[in-house]
């Protein structure tokens, strides 16, 4: 599919009949340096999805909203966003460990290889989403490819809203939210319920969630307190072999008839922000997220017993911020600490895996004006981890388990130059870091005396430009990401697969993003991502990183018919992806695809109605697939997770 996206997008534009409400990018303030900053000073192309864009998309999930954005790759198991991962800069199966997802700056990533639970995030609660390419020195562990920071909505006029949705595959959902108070003291209470059978058989999803948010603000001090409870029950249909998918894409093989993945999550978080003077601020937030999971995930020809997986993660984020004048222009500095304590317990028929991981990070960063139109941004981070490993296998001979300590220092440096009004040129360098996950150690082929995994490090370089003029916003970024000791699961290692460090790997690519407000009623959006991700040493030198699409694209036309109707036509496409784990490229990749989506929305008085039609042309494709070794001869075979064909979702919301 190389270089065929432009023709496909042009065809979609020529045949469109409808589009959605134009939006204005929220680029006044972003938090790429862990503090509110003017994006013109930062050495990055930070893209922002604002509240108006979220509403006009009529998306049902965060994964659906992010799919096709420049530099972002979504890989979904089932098509409903409940088990989707977000990747940046070409990481495939390891995207959940190399892209940091934060909510108001607080990490949502797990200390184990499980992806961040995107299904917990309600789009109705989001004010904006900031997509930051790179940023490891400011954000630390797992921010290798980039950071997606979700900013929740601020208090406003007291109101209430009730929404109901219905759609394909028996989708039924409802949400109610009540907001009271003003900025000085406010509260919001919401409840959500969802049930859907999903596209595949044996894939029913039931989710209930409740959230309570309290907050307040005076002239110098603001505070907030969040509490959330989520209960989710999901049937898991497993992957399909090629012959099975050809016969019936919606089926689930008999081996997975009793499989499921259930979890209950409680999340408590609190924060304060104190600004005693015009130039000084102190901010702190802490939280505890606890998840109790029970699941059964079988293998072909090898049924398993139910298992449990428990996580408890405690975070403390401290920041001291200072703004100052230098040469008549504003500069900012931040001194901070990120502290994390994580407990992990997996109990299965193979025994217990227990790990406690402590992370203590301290960082210093600043944005300094060097000249009237030139700024530099730098950061330095000292990171330390301690893992306490215990299980009934490798460490049975060690009553107190095994302790592993790592210490790494990372830095970043970048420049932003604005030679003309509306034009920004930037260049940057980041040292990136990822520590082994708590459960990766147990699958690394180690012994109590030999720990096989080391931290993943590397260097990232960016060069780009942004241009804004007369309703036209253009952005282009080139990047080069070279990694040492990348941590991956290799199904061919040690006979039955193991987590290993690769010798070296490299990602190079180009990101293009364009938005044009052609008139008060028409807007055109274009995004294109090219990534070349490959191994750079060893016997597999030159091989592609599995499950990474070389090309991704999105083209959308939005139309505001009058003050009440809006419509959108959207084309999303992906190049072919190698199967997860297939480092030898021995199996056929997942084919590329292009799908057409249509959106219509109508708002009048207190009512808002919307309809979203996905994959209108009924394309048959998959975003997720793996290399599997199947009994009795353990031969290599491809397994796919088919995505939904044509599907629809309609929504009605009433606001008081």
Short mmCIF file of N, CA and C in Angstrom, two decimals, residues 255-396:
data_model
loop_
_atom_site.label_atom_id
_atom_site.label_comp_id
_atom_site.label_asym_id
_atom_site.label_seq_id
_atom_site.Cartn_x
_atom_site.Cartn_y
_atom_site.Cartn_z
N UNK A 255 -11.67 -23.92 21.86
CA UNK A 255 -10.66 -23.86 22.92
C UNK A 255 -10.88 -22.69 23.87
N UNK A 256 -11.59 -21.65 23.41
CA UNK A 256 -11.75 -20.43 24.22
C UNK A 256 -13.17 -20.28 24.77
N UNK A 257 -13.94 -21.35 24.75
CA UNK A 257 -15.36 -21.27 25.11
C UNK A 257 -15.58 -20.80 26.54
N UNK A 258 -14.64 -21.07 27.43
CA UNK A 258 -14.82 -20.69 28.84
C UNK A 258 -13.90 -19.53 29.25
N UNK A 259 -13.29 -18.88 28.29
CA UNK A 259 -12.35 -17.82 28.63
C UNK A 259 -13.06 -16.51 28.97
N UNK A 260 -12.45 -15.74 29.86
CA UNK A 260 -13.02 -14.46 30.27
C UNK A 260 -11.92 -13.60 30.88
N UNK A 261 -12.23 -12.32 31.08
CA UNK A 261 -11.31 -11.40 31.74
C UNK A 261 -12.15 -10.37 32.49
N UNK A 262 -12.20 -10.50 33.81
CA UNK A 262 -13.01 -9.62 34.66
C UNK A 262 -12.10 -8.82 35.58
N UNK A 263 -12.52 -7.62 35.91
CA UNK A 263 -11.71 -6.78 36.79
C UNK A 263 -12.58 -5.77 37.52
N UNK A 264 -12.21 -5.51 38.77
CA UNK A 264 -12.80 -4.43 39.55
C UNK A 264 -11.68 -3.47 39.93
N UNK A 265 -11.92 -2.19 39.68
CA UNK A 265 -10.89 -1.19 39.90
C UNK A 265 -11.43 -0.05 40.75
N UNK A 266 -10.67 0.31 41.75
CA UNK A 266 -10.94 1.53 42.52
C UNK A 266 -9.75 2.46 42.35
N UNK A 267 -10.04 3.73 42.18
CA UNK A 267 -8.99 4.71 41.93
C UNK A 267 -9.29 5.97 42.73
N UNK A 268 -8.41 6.31 43.64
CA UNK A 268 -8.55 7.51 44.45
C UNK A 268 -7.37 8.43 44.18
N UNK A 269 -7.63 9.70 43.97
CA UNK A 269 -6.57 10.66 43.68
C UNK A 269 -6.93 12.01 44.26
N UNK A 270 -5.91 12.75 44.66
CA UNK A 270 -6.10 14.09 45.22
C UNK A 270 -4.94 14.97 44.82
N UNK A 271 -5.19 16.26 44.72
CA UNK A 271 -4.13 17.18 44.34
C UNK A 271 -4.39 18.59 44.82
N UNK A 272 -3.30 19.34 44.97
CA UNK A 272 -3.39 20.75 45.32
C UNK A 272 -2.44 21.54 44.44
N UNK A 273 -2.78 22.80 44.22
CA UNK A 273 -1.95 23.70 43.43
C UNK A 273 -1.97 25.04 44.14
N UNK A 274 -0.82 25.46 44.63
CA UNK A 274 -0.73 26.68 45.43
C UNK A 274 0.20 27.67 44.74
N UNK A 275 -0.28 28.87 44.52
CA UNK A 275 0.52 29.91 43.89
C UNK A 275 0.61 31.10 44.86
N UNK A 276 1.61 31.09 45.75
CA UNK A 276 1.70 32.15 46.76
C UNK A 276 2.08 33.50 46.19
N UNK A 277 2.82 33.50 45.07
CA UNK A 277 3.18 34.76 44.41
C UNK A 277 2.94 34.61 42.91
N UNK A 278 3.11 35.70 42.19
CA UNK A 278 2.87 35.67 40.75
C UNK A 278 3.87 34.77 40.02
N UNK A 279 5.05 34.55 40.62
CA UNK A 279 6.11 33.82 39.92
C UNK A 279 6.39 32.42 40.46
N UNK A 280 5.76 32.06 41.58
CA UNK A 280 6.05 30.76 42.18
C UNK A 280 4.76 29.95 42.32
N UNK A 281 4.90 28.65 42.02
CA UNK A 281 3.79 27.72 42.21
C UNK A 281 4.32 26.43 42.79
N UNK A 282 3.52 25.81 43.62
CA UNK A 282 3.82 24.49 44.14
C UNK A 282 2.62 23.59 43.88
N UNK A 283 2.88 22.42 43.34
CA UNK A 283 1.80 21.49 43.00
C UNK A 283 2.15 20.10 43.51
N UNK A 284 1.14 19.39 43.96
CA UNK A 284 1.32 18.02 44.44
C UNK A 284 0.06 17.23 44.15
N UNK A 285 0.23 15.99 43.76
CA UNK A 285 -0.90 15.09 43.62
C UNK A 285 -0.47 13.68 43.98
N UNK A 286 -1.40 12.95 44.55
CA UNK A 286 -1.13 11.57 44.94
C UNK A 286 -2.34 10.73 44.62
N UNK A 287 -2.14 9.45 44.52
CA UNK A 287 -3.26 8.58 44.21
C UNK A 287 -2.93 7.13 44.49
N UNK A 288 -3.98 6.34 44.59
CA UNK A 288 -3.84 4.90 44.75
C UNK A 288 -4.86 4.21 43.86
N UNK A 289 -4.36 3.36 42.97
CA UNK A 289 -5.23 2.59 42.08
C UNK A 289 -5.07 1.12 42.39
N UNK A 290 -6.18 0.46 42.65
CA UNK A 290 -6.15 -0.96 43.00
C UNK A 290 -7.09 -1.72 42.08
N UNK A 291 -6.57 -2.76 41.46
CA UNK A 291 -7.35 -3.56 40.53
C UNK A 291 -7.28 -5.03 40.92
N UNK A 292 -8.44 -5.66 41.02
CA UNK A 292 -8.52 -7.08 41.32
C UNK A 292 -9.11 -7.78 40.11
N UNK A 293 -8.30 -8.62 39.46
CA UNK A 293 -8.73 -9.26 38.23
C UNK A 293 -8.81 -10.77 38.36
N UNK A 294 -9.75 -11.34 37.63
CA UNK A 294 -9.87 -12.80 37.55
C UNK A 294 -10.07 -13.13 36.07
N UNK A 295 -9.30 -14.09 35.55
CA UNK A 295 -9.35 -14.35 34.12
C UNK A 295 -9.05 -15.81 33.82
N UNK A 296 -9.40 -16.16 32.60
CA UNK A 296 -9.00 -17.46 32.04
C UNK A 296 -8.70 -17.23 30.57
N UNK A 297 -7.45 -17.37 30.19
CA UNK A 297 -6.99 -17.16 28.83
C UNK A 297 -6.27 -18.43 28.37
N UNK A 298 -6.93 -19.21 27.54
CA UNK A 298 -6.42 -20.52 27.15
C UNK A 298 -5.55 -20.43 25.91
N UNK A 299 -4.80 -21.50 25.68
CA UNK A 299 -4.01 -21.66 24.47
C UNK A 299 -4.65 -22.75 23.61
N UNK A 300 -4.32 -22.76 22.34
CA UNK A 300 -4.84 -23.80 21.46
C UNK A 300 -4.38 -25.17 21.94
N UNK A 301 -5.36 -26.05 22.17
CA UNK A 301 -5.05 -27.40 22.61
C UNK A 301 -4.55 -27.49 24.03
N UNK A 302 -4.61 -26.37 24.78
CA UNK A 302 -4.08 -26.37 26.14
C UNK A 302 -4.97 -25.47 27.00
N UNK A 303 -6.10 -26.00 27.45
CA UNK A 303 -6.97 -25.19 28.31
C UNK A 303 -6.30 -24.89 29.64
N UNK A 304 -6.60 -23.73 30.19
CA UNK A 304 -6.01 -23.32 31.46
C UNK A 304 -7.09 -23.21 32.52
N UNK A 305 -6.65 -23.06 33.75
CA UNK A 305 -7.55 -22.85 34.87
C UNK A 305 -7.68 -21.35 35.14
N UNK A 306 -8.76 -20.93 35.77
CA UNK A 306 -8.89 -19.51 36.12
C UNK A 306 -7.72 -19.04 36.98
N UNK A 307 -7.34 -17.79 36.79
CA UNK A 307 -6.22 -17.20 37.52
C UNK A 307 -6.65 -15.82 38.03
N UNK A 308 -5.86 -15.30 38.95
CA UNK A 308 -6.12 -13.96 39.48
C UNK A 308 -4.90 -13.08 39.27
N UNK A 309 -5.15 -11.80 39.09
CA UNK A 309 -4.09 -10.82 38.87
C UNK A 309 -4.46 -9.55 39.63
N UNK A 310 -3.68 -9.20 40.62
CA UNK A 310 -3.98 -8.05 41.46
C UNK A 310 -2.87 -7.01 41.33
N UNK A 311 -3.28 -5.74 41.24
CA UNK A 311 -2.34 -4.63 41.17
C UNK A 311 -2.72 -3.59 42.22
N UNK A 312 -1.70 -3.00 42.82
CA UNK A 312 -1.90 -1.83 43.67
C UNK A 312 -0.77 -0.86 43.35
N UNK A 313 -1.14 0.35 42.90
CA UNK A 313 -0.16 1.33 42.45
C UNK A 313 -0.40 2.63 43.21
N UNK A 314 0.63 3.13 43.84
CA UNK A 314 0.54 4.38 44.58
C UNK A 314 1.53 5.37 43.96
N UNK A 315 1.04 6.58 43.68
CA UNK A 315 1.85 7.61 43.05
C UNK A 315 1.88 8.87 43.90
N UNK A 316 3.03 9.55 43.89
CA UNK A 316 3.15 10.87 44.48
C UNK A 316 3.96 11.73 43.51
N UNK A 317 3.37 12.86 43.11
CA UNK A 317 3.99 13.78 42.15
C UNK A 317 4.13 15.13 42.82
N UNK A 318 5.38 15.62 42.93
CA UNK A 318 5.65 16.91 43.56
C UNK A 318 6.35 17.81 42.56
N UNK A 319 5.91 19.08 42.48
CA UNK A 319 6.53 20.01 41.54
C UNK A 319 6.63 21.41 42.16
N UNK A 320 7.76 22.04 41.92
CA UNK A 320 7.98 23.44 42.27
C UNK A 320 8.25 24.18 40.97
N UNK A 321 7.43 25.18 40.67
CA UNK A 321 7.49 25.86 39.38
C UNK A 321 7.79 27.34 39.59
N UNK A 322 8.61 27.88 38.69
CA UNK A 322 9.01 29.29 38.79
C UNK A 322 9.00 29.90 37.40
N UNK A 323 8.38 31.06 37.29
CA UNK A 323 8.43 31.83 36.04
C UNK A 323 9.21 33.11 36.29
N UNK A 324 9.90 33.56 35.26
CA UNK A 324 10.80 34.71 35.43
C UNK A 324 10.95 35.41 34.08
N UNK A 325 11.50 36.59 34.13
CA UNK A 325 11.77 37.36 32.92
C UNK A 325 13.26 37.32 32.62
N UNK A 326 13.59 37.09 31.36
CA UNK A 326 14.98 37.04 30.93
C UNK A 326 15.07 37.76 29.59
N UNK A 327 15.79 38.88 29.59
CA UNK A 327 15.88 39.66 28.36
C UNK A 327 14.55 40.19 27.90
N UNK A 328 13.65 40.47 28.83
CA UNK A 328 12.34 40.99 28.49
C UNK A 328 11.33 39.96 28.06
N UNK A 329 11.68 38.67 28.13
CA UNK A 329 10.77 37.60 27.74
C UNK A 329 10.63 36.60 28.88
N UNK A 330 9.52 35.84 28.87
CA UNK A 330 9.20 34.94 29.97
C UNK A 330 9.91 33.61 29.82
N UNK A 331 10.47 33.12 30.93
CA UNK A 331 11.03 31.78 31.01
C UNK A 331 10.37 31.03 32.15
N UNK A 332 10.47 29.71 32.13
CA UNK A 332 9.89 28.88 33.19
C UNK A 332 10.88 27.80 33.60
N UNK A 333 10.77 27.38 34.86
CA UNK A 333 11.60 26.30 35.37
C UNK A 333 10.75 25.42 36.27
N UNK A 334 11.08 24.13 36.32
CA UNK A 334 10.34 23.19 37.15
C UNK A 334 11.33 22.24 37.82
N UNK A 335 11.12 22.01 39.09
CA UNK A 335 11.87 21.03 39.87
C UNK A 335 10.85 20.06 40.43
N UNK A 336 11.03 18.76 40.18
CA UNK A 336 9.99 17.83 40.57
C UNK A 336 10.49 16.47 40.98
N UNK A 337 9.56 15.69 41.52
CA UNK A 337 9.81 14.31 41.93
C UNK A 337 8.61 13.46 41.57
N UNK A 338 8.86 12.29 40.99
CA UNK A 338 7.83 11.30 40.70
C UNK A 338 8.16 10.05 41.51
N UNK A 339 7.29 9.68 42.42
CA UNK A 339 7.51 8.53 43.28
C UNK A 339 6.38 7.51 43.03
N UNK A 340 6.74 6.24 42.88
CA UNK A 340 5.74 5.21 42.61
C UNK A 340 6.06 3.95 43.40
N UNK A 341 5.03 3.36 43.96
CA UNK A 341 5.13 2.07 44.64
C UNK A 341 4.09 1.14 44.02
N UNK A 342 4.55 0.00 43.51
CA UNK A 342 3.65 -0.90 42.81
C UNK A 342 3.78 -2.32 43.38
N UNK A 343 2.64 -2.93 43.68
CA UNK A 343 2.58 -4.32 44.13
C UNK A 343 1.84 -5.12 43.07
N UNK A 344 2.38 -6.28 42.73
CA UNK A 344 1.80 -7.11 41.68
C UNK A 344 1.76 -8.55 42.16
N UNK A 345 0.61 -9.21 41.97
CA UNK A 345 0.44 -10.60 42.37
C UNK A 345 -0.34 -11.33 41.29
N UNK A 346 0.27 -12.36 40.73
CA UNK A 346 -0.38 -13.24 39.76
C UNK A 346 -0.40 -14.65 40.34
N UNK A 347 -1.60 -15.22 40.45
CA UNK A 347 -1.76 -16.58 40.95
C UNK A 347 -2.45 -17.40 39.88
N UNK A 348 -1.73 -18.39 39.34
CA UNK A 348 -2.27 -19.23 38.27
C UNK A 348 -1.89 -20.68 38.55
N UNK A 349 -2.26 -21.56 37.62
CA UNK A 349 -1.94 -22.98 37.78
C UNK A 349 -0.43 -23.23 37.70
N UNK A 350 0.32 -22.20 37.24
CA UNK A 350 1.77 -22.33 37.18
C UNK A 350 2.46 -21.83 38.45
N UNK A 351 1.67 -21.35 39.40
CA UNK A 351 2.23 -20.89 40.66
C UNK A 351 2.00 -19.40 40.87
N UNK A 352 2.73 -18.84 41.81
CA UNK A 352 2.61 -17.43 42.15
C UNK A 352 3.77 -16.63 41.57
N UNK A 353 3.44 -15.42 41.13
CA UNK A 353 4.46 -14.44 40.77
C UNK A 353 4.18 -13.19 41.59
N UNK A 354 5.16 -12.78 42.36
CA UNK A 354 4.99 -11.63 43.26
C UNK A 354 6.14 -10.66 43.00
N UNK A 355 5.79 -9.40 42.81
CA UNK A 355 6.83 -8.40 42.63
C UNK A 355 6.38 -7.10 43.26
N UNK A 356 7.32 -6.45 43.91
CA UNK A 356 7.14 -5.10 44.40
C UNK A 356 8.17 -4.23 43.70
N UNK A 357 7.69 -3.15 43.10
CA UNK A 357 8.60 -2.27 42.37
C UNK A 357 8.49 -0.85 42.94
N UNK A 358 9.64 -0.30 43.33
CA UNK A 358 9.71 1.08 43.82
C UNK A 358 10.44 1.91 42.78
N UNK A 359 9.87 3.07 42.45
CA UNK A 359 10.50 3.98 41.51
C UNK A 359 10.60 5.35 42.15
N UNK A 360 11.79 5.92 42.16
CA UNK A 360 12.04 7.26 42.70
C UNK A 360 12.76 8.08 41.63
N UNK A 361 12.08 9.08 41.10
CA UNK A 361 12.63 9.93 40.05
C UNK A 361 12.67 11.38 40.52
N UNK A 362 13.73 12.08 40.14
CA UNK A 362 13.86 13.50 40.43
C UNK A 362 14.32 14.20 39.15
N UNK A 363 13.71 15.34 38.84
CA UNK A 363 14.01 15.98 37.56
C UNK A 363 14.03 17.49 37.70
N UNK A 364 14.77 18.11 36.78
CA UNK A 364 14.88 19.55 36.67
C UNK A 364 14.74 19.91 35.20
N UNK A 365 13.89 20.90 34.90
CA UNK A 365 13.71 21.32 33.52
C UNK A 365 13.44 22.79 33.43
N UNK A 366 13.69 23.38 32.27
CA UNK A 366 13.48 24.81 32.10
C UNK A 366 13.31 25.13 30.62
N UNK A 367 12.57 26.21 30.37
CA UNK A 367 12.47 26.82 29.04
C UNK A 367 13.02 28.23 29.15
N UNK A 368 14.06 28.52 28.37
CA UNK A 368 14.77 29.79 28.49
C UNK A 368 14.73 30.54 27.18
N UNK A 369 14.36 31.82 27.19
CA UNK A 369 14.46 32.64 25.98
C UNK A 369 15.91 33.03 25.72
N UNK A 370 16.40 32.72 24.52
CA UNK A 370 17.77 33.06 24.14
C UNK A 370 17.83 34.34 23.33
N UNK A 371 16.76 34.60 22.59
CA UNK A 371 16.66 35.81 21.78
C UNK A 371 15.18 36.10 21.59
N UNK A 372 14.87 37.13 20.83
CA UNK A 372 13.48 37.53 20.68
C UNK A 372 12.61 36.41 20.14
N UNK A 373 13.15 35.61 19.22
CA UNK A 373 12.37 34.55 18.57
C UNK A 373 13.00 33.17 18.75
N UNK A 374 13.87 33.02 19.73
CA UNK A 374 14.57 31.76 19.93
C UNK A 374 14.50 31.34 21.40
N UNK A 375 14.08 30.08 21.65
CA UNK A 375 14.00 29.54 23.00
C UNK A 375 14.66 28.17 23.04
N UNK A 376 15.16 27.83 24.21
CA UNK A 376 15.71 26.49 24.43
C UNK A 376 15.00 25.85 25.61
N UNK A 377 14.80 24.56 25.53
CA UNK A 377 14.19 23.77 26.61
C UNK A 377 15.11 22.60 26.93
N UNK A 378 15.36 22.39 28.22
CA UNK A 378 16.21 21.27 28.61
C UNK A 378 15.63 20.61 29.85
N UNK A 379 16.03 19.36 30.08
CA UNK A 379 15.60 18.63 31.27
C UNK A 379 16.67 17.62 31.64
N UNK A 380 16.76 17.33 32.91
CA UNK A 380 17.67 16.32 33.44
C UNK A 380 16.91 15.52 34.48
N UNK A 381 16.96 14.18 34.39
CA UNK A 381 16.21 13.31 35.29
C UNK A 381 17.11 12.21 35.83
N UNK A 382 17.04 12.02 37.14
CA UNK A 382 17.71 10.90 37.79
C UNK A 382 16.65 9.90 38.22
N UNK A 383 16.77 8.67 37.77
CA UNK A 383 15.74 7.65 37.98
C UNK A 383 16.33 6.43 38.66
N UNK A 384 15.61 5.90 39.65
CA UNK A 384 16.08 4.73 40.41
C UNK A 384 14.91 3.78 40.64
N UNK A 385 15.15 2.49 40.41
CA UNK A 385 14.13 1.49 40.67
C UNK A 385 14.71 0.35 41.51
N UNK A 386 13.83 -0.25 42.30
CA UNK A 386 14.15 -1.47 43.05
C UNK A 386 13.02 -2.45 42.86
N UNK A 387 13.33 -3.65 42.36
CA UNK A 387 12.35 -4.73 42.20
C UNK A 387 12.64 -5.82 43.23
N UNK A 388 11.58 -6.25 43.89
CA UNK A 388 11.67 -7.36 44.83
C UNK A 388 10.86 -8.51 44.23
N UNK A 389 11.57 -9.53 43.72
CA UNK A 389 10.96 -10.64 42.97
C UNK A 389 10.83 -11.87 43.84
N UNK A 390 9.63 -12.46 43.80
CA UNK A 390 9.41 -13.72 44.52
C UNK A 390 8.44 -14.57 43.70
N UNK A 391 8.67 -15.87 43.66
CA UNK A 391 7.70 -16.81 43.09
C UNK A 391 8.01 -18.21 43.58
N UNK A 392 7.27 -19.18 43.07
CA UNK A 392 7.45 -20.57 43.51
C UNK A 392 8.34 -21.36 42.56
N UNK A 393 8.91 -20.69 41.57
CA UNK A 393 9.74 -21.37 40.60
C UNK A 393 11.19 -20.99 40.74
N UNK A 394 11.60 -19.96 39.97
CA UNK A 394 13.00 -19.58 39.92
C UNK A 394 13.58 -19.22 41.29
N UNK A 395 12.76 -18.62 42.17
CA UNK A 395 13.28 -18.13 43.43
C UNK A 395 12.84 -18.97 44.63
N UNK A 396 12.40 -20.19 44.38
CA UNK A 396 11.96 -21.04 45.48
C UNK A 396 13.10 -21.29 46.47
#
